[in-house]
Amino acid sequence: MPLPSVTRSLSAKLLVLTVLFVLLAEVLIYTPSIARYRLTYLEERLAAAHLAALSVEATPDMMVAMGLQNELLAHVGAHAVELIRPDSRVYMLSRSMPPTVDAVFDLRGAMAPRLTADAFMALAQRRDRVIRVIGPSPKDPAFQVDMVMDERPMIQAMIDFSGRILALSVAISLIAAVLVFVSLTRLLVRPMRRLTEGLVAIRRDPDGTPPFQPSVRTDEIGVAERELADMQATIRSALRQRERLAALGTAVAKINHDLRAILSTAALLSERLAESADPEVRRVTPRLMASIDRAVELCGQTMTYTRDGLLPLVRAVVPLRPLVEEAGATALAALRPDVVRPDGERVELRWNNRVPEGLTVRADAAQLSRALVNLGRNAAQAGAGAVTVMAETRPGGGLLLLVADDGPGLPPRARDNLFQPFAGSARAGGVGLGLAIAREVLRAHGGDLRLVESTAAGTVFALELPPGFVVEETARLGEMPTSDSPIPD
């Protein structure tokens, strides 16, 4: 799989996102800034109007010539000014014919939301308005200034301020984007690209790719690099082990035929020994035949396990109760009546099929029966006298099959290696393949096999099958007979 192009790379995405996020931050900053700029502009005009109105007090008759008034008002940028002193005296400056006021803005006690709305409404104006502004004087809050002025100069000043903010925002965005881009590229993108290239190389050639060399970083990237190096080493070890096991399987397949022929001859001779007149020979013959049977079983299960690989399923709609009944018959038929357990007792097994009639499933009948047979034979060989199979439906058409026996329970060694081939046997001389094969069958169906409990009163295995497994259910399912505790999910 080729690496993404520059325009689709993580670096390009980081650059674009950084620019967008900085611009968004500038927009959020601009909103209160433009409202504050308008308020400052008006306060400056009010302060200038205050100073201009004080000129009235300096005249002998409290009258200012019209020419001087016009100059003062032009300096303030207003058409009329009223200054109200704390003693209620009013100083006025006004043109001879002041224009009609279009809008009034009172700055006394104005809150931020109102100031922001007025600022954006001013920017949206398309006609020249005359506004009246009322507010306390910035020079002395005890004085109140009432001023009539044109709004267009203020709007133009706000537009100029917005342009400066925009230019500054773009510059900050580009600088921040470049800095963030360079930093993230060095800290994240390049190491991630190196990890990606390593993963792609390992996928293409797991055994021939040079070992991945992790850096000395201690952060998450460093952890990922070391984990990739460990994973590569584990994969190589697994591949070499698989090659060795494949070679071993080939060798076993070649000698299996001859070995089974030898064992068959030994079994025939053992049956002849059972007819001997010597009571001691007749006494030890069942043990000899049991040992030969175990050797034949080892050869057969080993060949089956090494040959299967991924189980090909042939699914069909089958009734579950007859399938379980047939699996029980097969398990019982595989136990010879003269086979003895390690304690010297003869193998006898009762198969209790408590799956109700009318339960239909979609499964590979042969493979599912094979898993049940393996569980039944394991239970009998471990010392169980009875095996009970129950069924419990789950939401969505899932199914839980419970296989319970009354044996002595699994020893600690068997529990630790329960589903490990050649390591999880519960009896001396066992090969531990029965449970491993049964679990493979369940996983091939999309489910799993797990141990529910194993005590001196017996062992319970749960065969969990996925939603959609049950096709039809026309009977009420029973309850598990071997334990009063509910089965955990």
CSV table of C-alpha atoms in Angstrom, one decimal:
chain,number,residue,atom,x,y,z
A,1,MET,CA,0.0,0.0,0.0
A,2,PRO,CA,1.7,3.3,-1.1
A,3,LEU,CA,2.1,6.2,1.4
A,4,PRO,CA,-0.3,9.2,0.9
A,5,SER,CA,0.7,12.1,-1.3
A,6,VAL,CA,1.9,15.4,0.2
A,7,THR,CA,-1.6,17.0,-0.2
A,8,ARG,CA,-3.2,14.2,1.7
A,9,SER,CA,-0.5,13.6,4.2
A,10,LEU,CA,-0.8,14.3,7.9
A,11,SER,CA,1.6,17.3,7.6
A,12,ALA,CA,-0.7,19.0,5.2
A,13,LYS,CA,-3.8,18.4,7.3
A,14,LEU,CA,-1.9,19.8,10.4
A,15,LEU,CA,-0.9,22.9,8.5
A,16,VAL,CA,-4.5,23.6,7.3
A,17,LEU,CA,-6.1,22.9,10.6
A,18,THR,CA,-3.6,25.1,12.4
A,19,VAL,CA,-4.3,28.1,10.1
A,20,LEU,CA,-8.1,27.5,10.5
A,21,PHE,CA,-7.9,27.3,14.3
A,22,VAL,CA,-5.8,30.4,14.6
A,23,LEU,CA,-8.2,32.3,12.4
A,24,LEU,CA,-11.1,31.1,14.5
A,25,ALA,CA,-9.3,32.3,17.6
A,26,GLU,CA,-8.8,35.7,16.0
A,27,VAL,CA,-12.5,35.9,15.1
A,28,LEU,CA,-13.4,35.2,18.7
A,29,ILE,CA,-10.9,37.9,19.8
A,30,TYR,CA,-12.2,40.3,17.1
A,31,THR,CA,-15.8,40.3,18.4
A,32,PRO,CA,-15.1,42.1,21.7
A,33,SER,CA,-12.2,44.1,20.2
A,34,ILE,CA,-14.4,45.8,17.6
A,35,ALA,CA,-17.0,46.6,20.3
A,36,ARG,CA,-14.3,48.0,22.6
A,37,TYR,CA,-12.8,50.1,19.7
A,38,ARG,CA,-16.2,51.7,19.0
A,39,LEU,CA,-16.7,52.5,22.7
A,40,THR,CA,-13.2,54.0,22.9
A,41,TYR,CA,-13.9,56.1,19.7
A,42,LEU,CA,-17.1,57.5,21.2
A,43,GLU,CA,-15.5,58.2,24.6
A,44,GLU,CA,-12.7,60.1,22.9
A,45,ARG,CA,-15.3,62.2,21.0
A,46,LEU,CA,-17.1,62.8,24.4
A,47,ALA,CA,-13.8,63.9,26.0
A,48,ALA,CA,-13.1,66.3,23.1
A,49,ALA,CA,-16.7,67.7,23.3
A,50,HIS,CA,-16.2,68.3,27.1
A,51,LEU,CA,-13.1,70.4,26.5
A,52,ALA,CA,-14.8,72.2,23.6
A,53,ALA,CA,-17.8,73.1,25.7
A,54,LEU,CA,-15.7,74.5,28.5
A,55,SER,CA,-14.8,77.3,26.2
A,56,VAL,CA,-18.2,78.8,26.8
A,57,GLU,CA,-17.3,79.4,30.5
A,58,ALA,CA,-14.2,81.4,29.4
A,59,THR,CA,-16.2,84.0,27.5
A,60,PRO,CA,-17.4,87.2,29.3
A,61,ASP,CA,-21.0,86.9,28.4
A,62,MET,CA,-21.1,83.1,28.2
A,63,MET,CA,-21.6,83.4,24.4
A,64,VAL,CA,-19.2,82.1,21.8
A,65,ALA,CA,-19.1,83.5,18.3
A,66,MET,CA,-20.5,81.3,15.6
A,67,GLY,CA,-17.2,81.1,13.8
A,68,LEU,CA,-15.4,79.9,16.9
A,69,GLN,CA,-18.3,77.4,17.6
A,70,ASN,CA,-17.9,75.9,14.1
A,71,GLU,CA,-14.2,75.5,14.6
A,72,LEU,CA,-14.6,73.9,17.9
A,73,LEU,CA,-17.3,71.5,16.6
A,74,ALA,CA,-15.2,70.7,13.6
A,75,HIS,CA,-12.3,69.8,15.9
A,76,VAL,CA,-14.6,67.6,17.9
A,77,GLY,CA,-16.3,66.1,14.8
A,78,ALA,CA,-19.8,67.0,16.0
A,79,HIS,CA,-22.8,69.0,15.0
A,80,ALA,CA,-23.9,70.0,18.5
A,81,VAL,CA,-22.6,69.5,22.0
A,82,GLU,CA,-24.2,69.9,25.4
A,83,LEU,CA,-22.2,69.8,28.6
A,84,ILE,CA,-24.3,69.4,31.8
A,85,ARG,CA,-22.4,70.3,35.0
A,86,PRO,CA,-23.1,68.8,38.4
A,87,ASP,CA,-24.9,72.0,39.3
A,88,SER,CA,-27.3,71.5,36.3
A,89,ARG,CA,-25.8,74.4,34.3
A,90,VAL,CA,-25.7,73.6,30.6
A,91,TYR,CA,-23.0,74.7,28.1
A,92,MET,CA,-24.0,74.4,24.5
A,93,LEU,CA,-22.2,74.5,21.2
A,94,SER,CA,-24.2,74.1,18.0
A,95,ARG,CA,-24.1,74.8,14.3
A,96,SER,CA,-26.7,77.2,13.0
A,97,MET,CA,-28.8,74.4,11.4
A,98,PRO,CA,-27.9,70.9,13.1
A,99,PRO,CA,-29.2,67.9,11.1
A,100,THR,CA,-32.0,65.5,12.1
A,101,VAL,CA,-30.9,62.7,14.4
A,102,ASP,CA,-31.4,59.1,13.0
A,103,ALA,CA,-30.4,57.1,16.1
A,104,VAL,CA,-29.6,57.7,19.8
A,105,PHE,CA,-27.0,55.7,21.8
A,106,ASP,CA,-26.8,56.0,25.6
A,107,LEU,CA,-23.5,54.8,27.0
A,108,ARG,CA,-24.6,55.2,30.6
A,109,GLY,CA,-24.6,51.6,32.0
A,110,ALA,CA,-24.3,50.0,28.6
A,111,MET,CA,-23.4,46.3,28.8
A,112,ALA,CA,-21.0,44.3,26.6
A,113,PRO,CA,-23.7,42.4,24.6
A,114,ARG,CA,-25.4,45.7,23.7
A,115,LEU,CA,-22.2,47.4,22.8
A,116,THR,CA,-21.2,44.4,20.6
A,117,ALA,CA,-24.6,44.4,18.8
A,118,ASP,CA,-24.3,48.2,18.2
A,119,ALA,CA,-20.8,47.7,16.8
A,120,PHE,CA,-21.8,45.1,14.2
A,121,MET,CA,-25.0,47.0,13.3
A,122,ALA,CA,-22.8,50.1,12.6
A,123,LEU,CA,-20.6,48.0,10.3
A,124,ALA,CA,-23.7,46.8,8.5
A,125,GLN,CA,-25.0,50.3,7.8
A,126,ARG,CA,-25.1,51.3,4.1
A,127,ARG,CA,-26.3,55.0,4.6
A,128,ASP,CA,-24.8,58.0,6.3
A,129,ARG,CA,-26.6,58.4,9.6
A,130,VAL,CA,-26.5,61.2,12.2
A,131,ILE,CA,-26.4,59.8,15.7
A,132,ARG,CA,-26.8,61.3,19.2
A,133,VAL,CA,-24.4,60.0,21.8
A,134,ILE,CA,-25.1,60.5,25.6
A,135,GLY,CA,-22.6,59.5,28.2
A,136,PRO,CA,-20.5,60.6,31.2
A,137,SER,CA,-17.4,62.6,30.3
A,138,PRO,CA,-14.1,60.6,30.4
A,139,LYS,CA,-12.5,63.7,31.8
A,140,ASP,CA,-14.9,63.9,34.8
A,141,PRO,CA,-17.7,61.4,35.3
A,142,ALA,CA,-19.7,64.0,37.2
A,143,PHE,CA,-20.2,65.8,33.9
A,144,GLN,CA,-22.6,64.5,31.3
A,145,VAL,CA,-22.0,65.1,27.6
A,146,ASP,CA,-24.7,65.0,24.9
A,147,MET,CA,-23.3,65.1,21.4
A,148,VAL,CA,-24.7,64.9,17.8
A,149,MET,CA,-22.3,63.6,15.2
A,150,ASP,CA,-22.0,61.8,11.9
A,151,GLU,CA,-21.6,58.0,12.1
A,152,ARG,CA,-19.7,57.5,8.8
A,153,PRO,CA,-16.3,58.7,10.1
A,154,MET,CA,-16.6,56.3,13.1
A,155,ILE,CA,-17.6,53.4,10.7
A,156,GLN,CA,-14.6,54.1,8.5
A,157,ALA,CA,-12.3,54.1,11.5
A,158,MET,CA,-13.9,50.7,12.5
A,159,ILE,CA,-13.3,49.3,9.0
A,160,ASP,CA,-9.7,50.4,9.1
A,161,PHE,CA,-9.3,48.8,12.5
A,162,SER,CA,-10.9,45.6,11.1
A,163,GLY,CA,-8.4,45.6,8.2
A,164,ARG,CA,-5.5,45.9,10.6
A,165,ILE,CA,-6.9,43.1,12.7
A,166,LEU,CA,-7.4,40.9,9.6
A,167,ALA,CA,-3.8,41.5,8.4
A,168,LEU,CA,-2.5,40.8,11.9
A,169,SER,CA,-4.6,37.6,12.1
A,170,VAL,CA,-3.3,36.3,8.8
A,171,ALA,CA,0.3,37.1,9.8
A,172,ILE,CA,-0.1,35.4,13.2
A,173,SER,CA,-1.9,32.4,11.6
A,174,LEU,CA,0.9,31.9,9.1
A,175,ILE,CA,3.6,32.3,11.7
A,176,ALA,CA,1.8,30.0,14.1
A,177,ALA,CA,1.0,27.5,11.4
A,178,VAL,CA,4.6,27.3,10.3
A,179,LEU,CA,5.9,27.0,13.9
A,180,VAL,CA,3.3,24.3,14.7
A,181,PHE,CA,3.9,22.6,11.4
A,182,VAL,CA,7.6,22.4,11.9
A,183,SER,CA,7.3,21.3,15.5
A,184,LEU,CA,4.6,18.6,14.9
A,185,THR,CA,6.5,17.4,11.8
A,186,ARG,CA,9.6,16.8,13.8
A,187,LEU,CA,7.9,15.5,16.9
A,188,LEU,CA,5.0,13.5,15.4
A,189,VAL,CA,4.8,13.3,11.6
A,190,ARG,CA,8.3,12.0,10.9
A,191,PRO,CA,8.3,9.4,13.6
A,192,MET,CA,4.8,8.3,12.5
A,193,ARG,CA,5.9,8.1,8.9
A,194,ARG,CA,8.9,6.0,10.1
A,195,LEU,CA,6.6,3.7,12.0
A,196,THR,CA,4.2,3.5,9.0
A,197,GLU,CA,7.1,2.6,6.7
A,198,GLY,CA,8.2,0.0,9.2
A,199,LEU,CA,4.8,-1.6,9.4
A,200,VAL,CA,4.4,-1.6,5.6
A,201,ALA,CA,7.8,-3.3,5.2
A,202,ILE,CA,7.0,-5.9,7.9
A,203,ARG,CA,3.7,-6.7,6.2
A,204,ARG,CA,5.3,-7.1,2.8
A,205,ASP,CA,8.2,-9.2,4.0
A,206,PRO,CA,7.9,-10.2,7.6
A,207,ASP,CA,11.1,-12.3,7.7
A,208,GLY,CA,13.3,-10.5,5.3
A,209,THR,CA,12.9,-6.9,6.5
A,210,PRO,CA,15.9,-5.5,8.5
A,211,PRO,CA,15.2,-5.2,12.3
A,212,PHE,CA,13.4,-2.0,13.2
A,213,GLN,CA,15.6,0.3,15.3
A,214,PRO,CA,13.6,2.2,17.9
A,215,SER,CA,14.7,5.6,19.1
A,216,VAL,CA,15.6,6.7,22.6
A,217,ARG,CA,12.4,8.6,23.1
A,218,THR,CA,10.4,8.0,26.3
A,219,ASP,CA,7.1,9.3,25.2
A,220,GLU,CA,4.2,7.5,23.4
A,221,ILE,CA,6.1,7.5,20.1
A,222,GLY,CA,9.1,5.9,21.7
A,223,VAL,CA,6.8,3.2,23.3
A,224,ALA,CA,5.2,2.5,19.9
A,225,GLU,CA,8.6,2.2,18.3
A,226,ARG,CA,9.8,-0.3,20.9
A,227,GLU,CA,6.6,-2.2,20.7
A,228,LEU,CA,7.0,-2.4,16.9
A,229,ALA,CA,10.5,-3.7,17.3
A,230,ASP,CA,9.3,-6.3,19.8
A,231,MET,CA,6.4,-7.3,17.5
A,232,GLN,CA,8.8,-7.8,14.6
A,233,ALA,CA,11.0,-10.0,16.7
A,234,THR,CA,7.9,-12.0,17.9
A,235,ILE,CA,6.7,-12.4,14.3
A,236,ARG,CA,10.0,-13.6,13.1
A,237,SER,CA,10.2,-16.1,16.0
A,238,ALA,CA,6.7,-17.3,15.2
A,239,LEU,CA,7.4,-17.7,11.5
A,240,ARG,CA,10.5,-19.7,12.3
A,241,GLN,CA,8.6,-21.8,14.8
A,242,ARG,CA,5.9,-22.3,12.2
A,243,GLU,CA,8.4,-23.5,9.7
A,244,ARG,CA,9.8,-26.0,12.1
A,245,LEU,CA,6.3,-27.2,13.1
A,246,ALA,CA,5.5,-27.5,9.4
A,247,ALA,CA,8.6,-29.6,8.9
A,248,LEU,CA,7.7,-31.7,11.9
A,249,GLY,CA,4.1,-32.1,10.6
A,250,THR,CA,5.5,-33.4,7.3
A,251,ALA,CA,7.7,-35.8,9.1
A,252,VAL,CA,4.9,-37.0,11.3
A,253,ALA,CA,2.7,-37.5,8.3
A,254,LYS,CA,5.3,-39.6,6.6
A,255,ILE,CA,5.8,-42.0,9.6
A,256,ASN,CA,2.1,-42.0,10.7
A,257,HIS,CA,1.0,-44.7,8.3
A,258,ASP,CA,3.8,-47.1,9.3
A,259,LEU,CA,3.4,-46.3,13.0
A,260,ARG,CA,-0.3,-47.0,13.0
A,261,ALA,CA,0.3,-50.3,11.1
A,262,ILE,CA,2.7,-51.3,13.8
A,263,LEU,CA,0.2,-50.3,16.5
A,264,SER,CA,-2.6,-52.2,14.8
A,265,THR,CA,-0.4,-55.4,14.8
A,266,ALA,CA,0.3,-54.8,18.5
A,267,ALA,CA,-3.4,-54.4,19.2
A,268,LEU,CA,-4.2,-57.8,17.4
A,269,LEU,CA,-1.5,-59.5,19.5
A,270,SER,CA,-2.9,-57.9,22.7
A,271,GLU,CA,-6.3,-59.3,21.9
A,272,ARG,CA,-4.8,-62.8,21.5
A,273,LEU,CA,-3.1,-62.3,24.9
A,274,ALA,CA,-6.5,-61.8,26.4
A,275,GLU,CA,-7.3,-65.4,25.6
A,276,SER,CA,-4.3,-66.7,27.5
A,277,ALA,CA,-4.8,-69.2,30.3
A,278,ASP,CA,-2.4,-67.3,32.5
A,279,PRO,CA,-4.4,-65.2,34.9
A,280,GLU,CA,-1.6,-62.7,35.3
A,281,VAL,CA,-1.5,-62.1,31.5
A,282,ARG,CA,-5.3,-61.7,31.3
A,283,ARG,CA,-5.0,-59.2,34.2
A,284,VAL,CA,-2.4,-56.9,32.5
A,285,THR,CA,-3.8,-57.2,29.0
A,286,PRO,CA,-6.5,-54.5,29.4
A,287,ARG,CA,-3.8,-52.0,30.5
A,288,LEU,CA,-1.6,-52.9,27.5
A,289,MET,CA,-4.5,-52.5,25.2
A,290,ALA,CA,-5.4,-49.1,26.8
A,291,SER,CA,-1.8,-48.0,26.2
A,292,ILE,CA,-1.9,-49.0,22.6
A,293,ASP,CA,-5.3,-47.2,22.1
A,294,ARG,CA,-3.8,-44.1,23.6
A,295,ALA,CA,-0.9,-44.3,21.1
A,296,VAL,CA,-3.3,-44.8,18.2
A,297,GLU,CA,-5.3,-41.8,19.5
A,298,LEU,CA,-2.2,-39.7,19.7
A,299,CYS,CA,-1.2,-40.5,16.1
A,300,GLY,CA,-4.8,-39.8,14.8
A,301,GLN,CA,-5.3,-36.5,16.7
A,302,THR,CA,-1.8,-35.3,15.8
A,303,MET,CA,-2.4,-35.9,12.2
A,304,THR,CA,-5.9,-34.3,12.3
A,305,TYR,CA,-4.5,-31.2,14.1
A,306,THR,CA,-1.5,-30.7,11.8
A,307,ARG,CA,-3.7,-31.2,8.7
A,308,ASP,CA,-6.7,-29.0,9.5
A,309,GLY,CA,-5.3,-25.5,9.4
A,310,LEU,CA,-8.2,-23.1,9.0
A,311,LEU,CA,-11.4,-25.1,9.3
A,312,PRO,CA,-13.6,-24.9,6.2
A,313,LEU,CA,-17.2,-24.8,7.3
A,314,VAL,CA,-20.1,-26.2,5.4
A,315,ARG,CA,-23.1,-24.5,7.1
A,316,ALA,CA,-26.5,-25.9,6.9
A,317,VAL,CA,-29.8,-25.7,8.8
A,318,VAL,CA,-29.8,-28.6,11.2
A,319,PRO,CA,-31.9,-29.6,14.3
A,320,LEU,CA,-29.7,-29.4,17.4
A,321,ARG,CA,-31.1,-32.2,19.5
A,322,PRO,CA,-30.4,-35.0,17.0
A,323,LEU,CA,-26.9,-33.5,16.4
A,324,VAL,CA,-26.1,-33.7,20.1
A,325,GLU,CA,-27.6,-37.2,20.3
A,326,GLU,CA,-25.4,-38.4,17.4
A,327,ALA,CA,-22.3,-36.8,19.0
A,328,GLY,CA,-23.0,-38.7,22.2
A,329,ALA,CA,-23.3,-41.9,20.4
A,330,THR,CA,-20.0,-41.3,18.6
A,331,ALA,CA,-18.3,-40.5,21.9
A,332,LEU,CA,-19.7,-43.6,23.5
A,333,ALA,CA,-18.7,-45.8,20.5
A,334,ALA,CA,-15.1,-44.5,20.7
A,335,LEU,CA,-14.8,-45.8,24.3
A,336,ARG,CA,-14.0,-49.5,24.2
A,337,PRO,CA,-15.7,-51.4,27.0
A,338,ASP,CA,-12.4,-52.9,28.1
A,339,VAL,CA,-10.6,-49.6,28.4
A,340,VAL,CA,-9.7,-48.6,31.9
A,341,ARG,CA,-9.0,-45.3,33.4
A,342,PRO,CA,-5.7,-44.5,35.3
A,343,ASP,CA,-7.4,-45.5,38.5
A,344,GLY,CA,-8.1,-49.0,37.1
A,345,GLU,CA,-11.8,-48.6,36.8
A,346,ARG,CA,-13.5,-49.4,33.5
A,347,VAL,CA,-14.8,-46.6,31.4
A,348,GLU,CA,-18.6,-46.2,31.5
A,349,LEU,CA,-20.3,-43.1,30.3
A,350,ARG,CA,-23.9,-41.8,30.3
A,351,TRP,CA,-24.8,-39.2,27.8
A,352,ASN,CA,-27.7,-37.0,28.9
A,353,ASN,CA,-29.1,-35.0,26.0
A,354,ARG,CA,-31.3,-32.2,27.5
A,355,VAL,CA,-31.4,-30.0,24.4
A,356,PRO,CA,-35.2,-29.6,23.6
A,357,GLU,CA,-36.9,-30.6,20.4
A,358,GLY,CA,-37.5,-27.8,17.9
A,359,LEU,CA,-34.2,-25.9,18.3
A,360,THR,CA,-32.8,-25.4,14.8
A,361,VAL,CA,-29.4,-23.9,14.1
A,362,ARG,CA,-27.3,-22.9,11.1
A,363,ALA,CA,-23.9,-24.7,11.6
A,364,ASP,CA,-21.4,-27.2,10.2
A,365,ALA,CA,-23.0,-30.3,11.8
A,366,ALA,CA,-19.9,-32.4,11.4
A,367,GLN,CA,-17.5,-29.9,13.0
A,368,LEU,CA,-19.9,-29.0,15.8
A,369,SER,CA,-20.4,-32.7,16.5
A,370,ARG,CA,-16.7,-33.1,16.5
A,371,ALA,CA,-16.3,-30.5,19.3
A,372,LEU,CA,-19.0,-32.2,21.4
A,373,VAL,CA,-17.4,-35.6,20.9
A,374,ASN,CA,-14.0,-34.3,22.0
A,375,LEU,CA,-15.5,-32.8,25.2
A,376,GLY,CA,-17.4,-36.1,25.9
A,377,ARG,CA,-14.3,-38.3,25.4
A,378,ASN,CA,-12.2,-35.9,27.6
A,379,ALA,CA,-14.8,-36.1,30.4
A,380,ALA,CA,-14.9,-39.9,30.3
A,381,GLN,CA,-11.1,-40.3,30.2
A,382,ALA,CA,-10.8,-37.9,33.1
A,383,GLY,CA,-13.1,-40.0,35.3
A,384,ALA,CA,-16.6,-38.7,34.6
A,385,GLY,CA,-19.6,-41.1,34.7
A,386,ALA,CA,-22.1,-38.8,33.1
A,387,VAL,CA,-22.1,-35.9,30.6
A,388,THR,CA,-25.1,-33.6,30.3
A,389,VAL,CA,-25.6,-31.2,27.4
A,390,MET,CA,-27.9,-28.2,27.9
A,391,ALA,CA,-28.8,-25.2,25.6
A,392,GLU,CA,-29.6,-21.6,26.4
A,393,THR,CA,-30.5,-19.1,23.8
A,394,ARG,CA,-29.2,-15.5,23.8
A,395,PRO,CA,-30.5,-12.2,22.4
A,396,GLY,CA,-30.1,-11.9,18.7
A,397,GLY,CA,-30.2,-15.6,18.0
A,398,GLY,CA,-27.1,-16.5,19.9
A,399,LEU,CA,-26.7,-19.8,21.7
A,400,LEU,CA,-24.9,-21.1,24.8
A,401,LEU,CA,-24.3,-24.9,24.9
A,402,LEU,CA,-23.4,-26.2,28.3
A,403,VAL,CA,-21.4,-29.5,28.6
A,404,ALA,CA,-21.4,-30.6,32.2
A,405,ASP,CA,-19.8,-33.7,33.7
A,406,ASP,CA,-19.6,-35.2,37.2
A,407,GLY,CA,-15.9,-36.0,37.1
A,408,PRO,CA,-13.3,-35.1,39.7
A,409,GLY,CA,-12.5,-31.7,38.1
A,410,LEU,CA,-9.4,-30.5,36.2
A,411,PRO,CA,-6.0,-30.5,37.9
A,412,PRO,CA,-4.2,-27.2,38.2
A,413,ARG,CA,-1.7,-28.0,35.4
A,414,ALA,CA,-4.5,-28.7,33.0
A,415,ARG,CA,-6.2,-25.4,33.9
A,416,ASP,CA,-3.1,-23.4,33.3
A,417,ASN,CA,-2.7,-24.9,29.8
A,418,LEU,CA,-6.3,-25.7,29.1
A,419,PHE,CA,-6.4,-25.0,25.4
A,420,GLN,CA,-2.7,-25.4,24.5
A,421,PRO,CA,-2.0,-28.3,22.2
A,422,PHE,CA,0.2,-31.1,23.7
A,423,ALA,CA,0.1,-29.2,27.1
A,424,GLY,CA,-3.4,-29.1,28.4
A,425,SER,CA,-4.3,-32.8,29.0
A,426,ALA,CA,-6.1,-33.6,32.2
A,427,ARG,CA,-4.8,-37.2,32.3
A,428,ALA,CA,-1.5,-39.0,32.2
A,429,GLY,CA,-0.5,-39.9,28.6
A,430,GLY,CA,-3.0,-37.5,27.0
A,431,VAL,CA,-2.0,-35.2,24.2
A,432,GLY,CA,-4.2,-32.2,25.0
A,433,LEU,CA,-5.6,-31.8,21.5
A,434,GLY,CA,-9.3,-32.4,22.2
A,435,LEU,CA,-10.0,-29.0,23.8
A,436,ALA,CA,-7.7,-27.2,21.3
A,437,ILE,CA,-9.6,-28.7,18.4
A,438,ALA,CA,-13.0,-28.0,20.0
A,439,ARG,CA,-12.1,-24.4,20.5
A,440,GLU,CA,-10.9,-24.0,16.9
A,441,VAL,CA,-14.3,-25.4,15.8
A,442,LEU,CA,-16.2,-22.8,17.9
A,443,ARG,CA,-14.0,-19.9,16.8
A,444,ALA,CA,-14.5,-21.0,13.2
A,445,HIS,CA,-18.2,-20.5,13.8
A,446,GLY,CA,-17.6,-17.1,15.3
A,447,GLY,CA,-18.0,-18.2,18.9
A,448,ASP,CA,-15.7,-19.5,21.6
A,449,LEU,CA,-15.2,-22.3,24.1
A,450,ARG,CA,-14.5,-21.4,27.7
A,451,LEU,CA,-14.3,-23.2,31.1
A,452,VAL,CA,-17.2,-22.1,33.4
A,453,GLU,CA,-16.2,-24.0,36.5
A,454,SER,CA,-14.3,-27.1,37.6
A,455,THR,CA,-14.7,-28.4,41.1
A,456,ALA,CA,-14.7,-31.8,42.8
A,457,ALA,CA,-18.4,-32.0,41.9
A,458,GLY,CA,-17.7,-31.8,38.1
A,459,THR,CA,-16.6,-29.6,35.3
A,460,VAL,CA,-18.8,-27.3,33.0
A,461,PHE,CA,-17.7,-26.0,29.6
A,462,ALA,CA,-19.6,-23.3,27.7
A,463,LEU,CA,-19.8,-23.4,23.9
A,464,GLU,CA,-20.7,-19.8,23.0
A,465,LEU,CA,-22.1,-19.3,19.5
A,466,PRO,CA,-22.8,-15.9,17.9
A,467,PRO,CA,-26.0,-14.0,17.1
A,468,GLY,CA,-27.8,-15.4,14.1
A,469,PHE,CA,-26.8,-19.0,15.0
A,470,VAL,CA,-30.3,-20.1,16.1
A,471,VAL,CA,-32.7,-20.3,13.2
A,472,GLU,CA,-35.8,-21.4,15.0
A,473,GLU,CA,-36.8,-22.1,18.6
A,474,THR,CA,-40.1,-23.8,19.3
A,475,ALA,CA,-39.5,-25.2,22.7
A,476,ARG,CA,-38.7,-23.9,26.2
A,477,LEU,CA,-35.1,-24.5,27.1
A,478,GLY,CA,-34.2,-26.3,30.4
A,479,GLU,CA,-32.0,-25.2,33.3
A,480,MET,CA,-28.5,-26.4,34.0
A,481,PRO,CA,-28.7,-29.3,36.4
A,482,THR,CA,-25.2,-29.4,37.9
A,483,SER,CA,-24.9,-26.0,39.6
A,484,ASP,CA,-27.3,-23.6,41.4
A,485,SER,CA,-25.2,-20.5,40.4
A,486,PRO,CA,-25.9,-18.6,37.2
A,487,ILE,CA,-23.6,-19.0,34.3
A,488,PRO,CA,-21.5,-15.9,34.0
A,489,ASP,CA,-21.4,-13.9,30.8
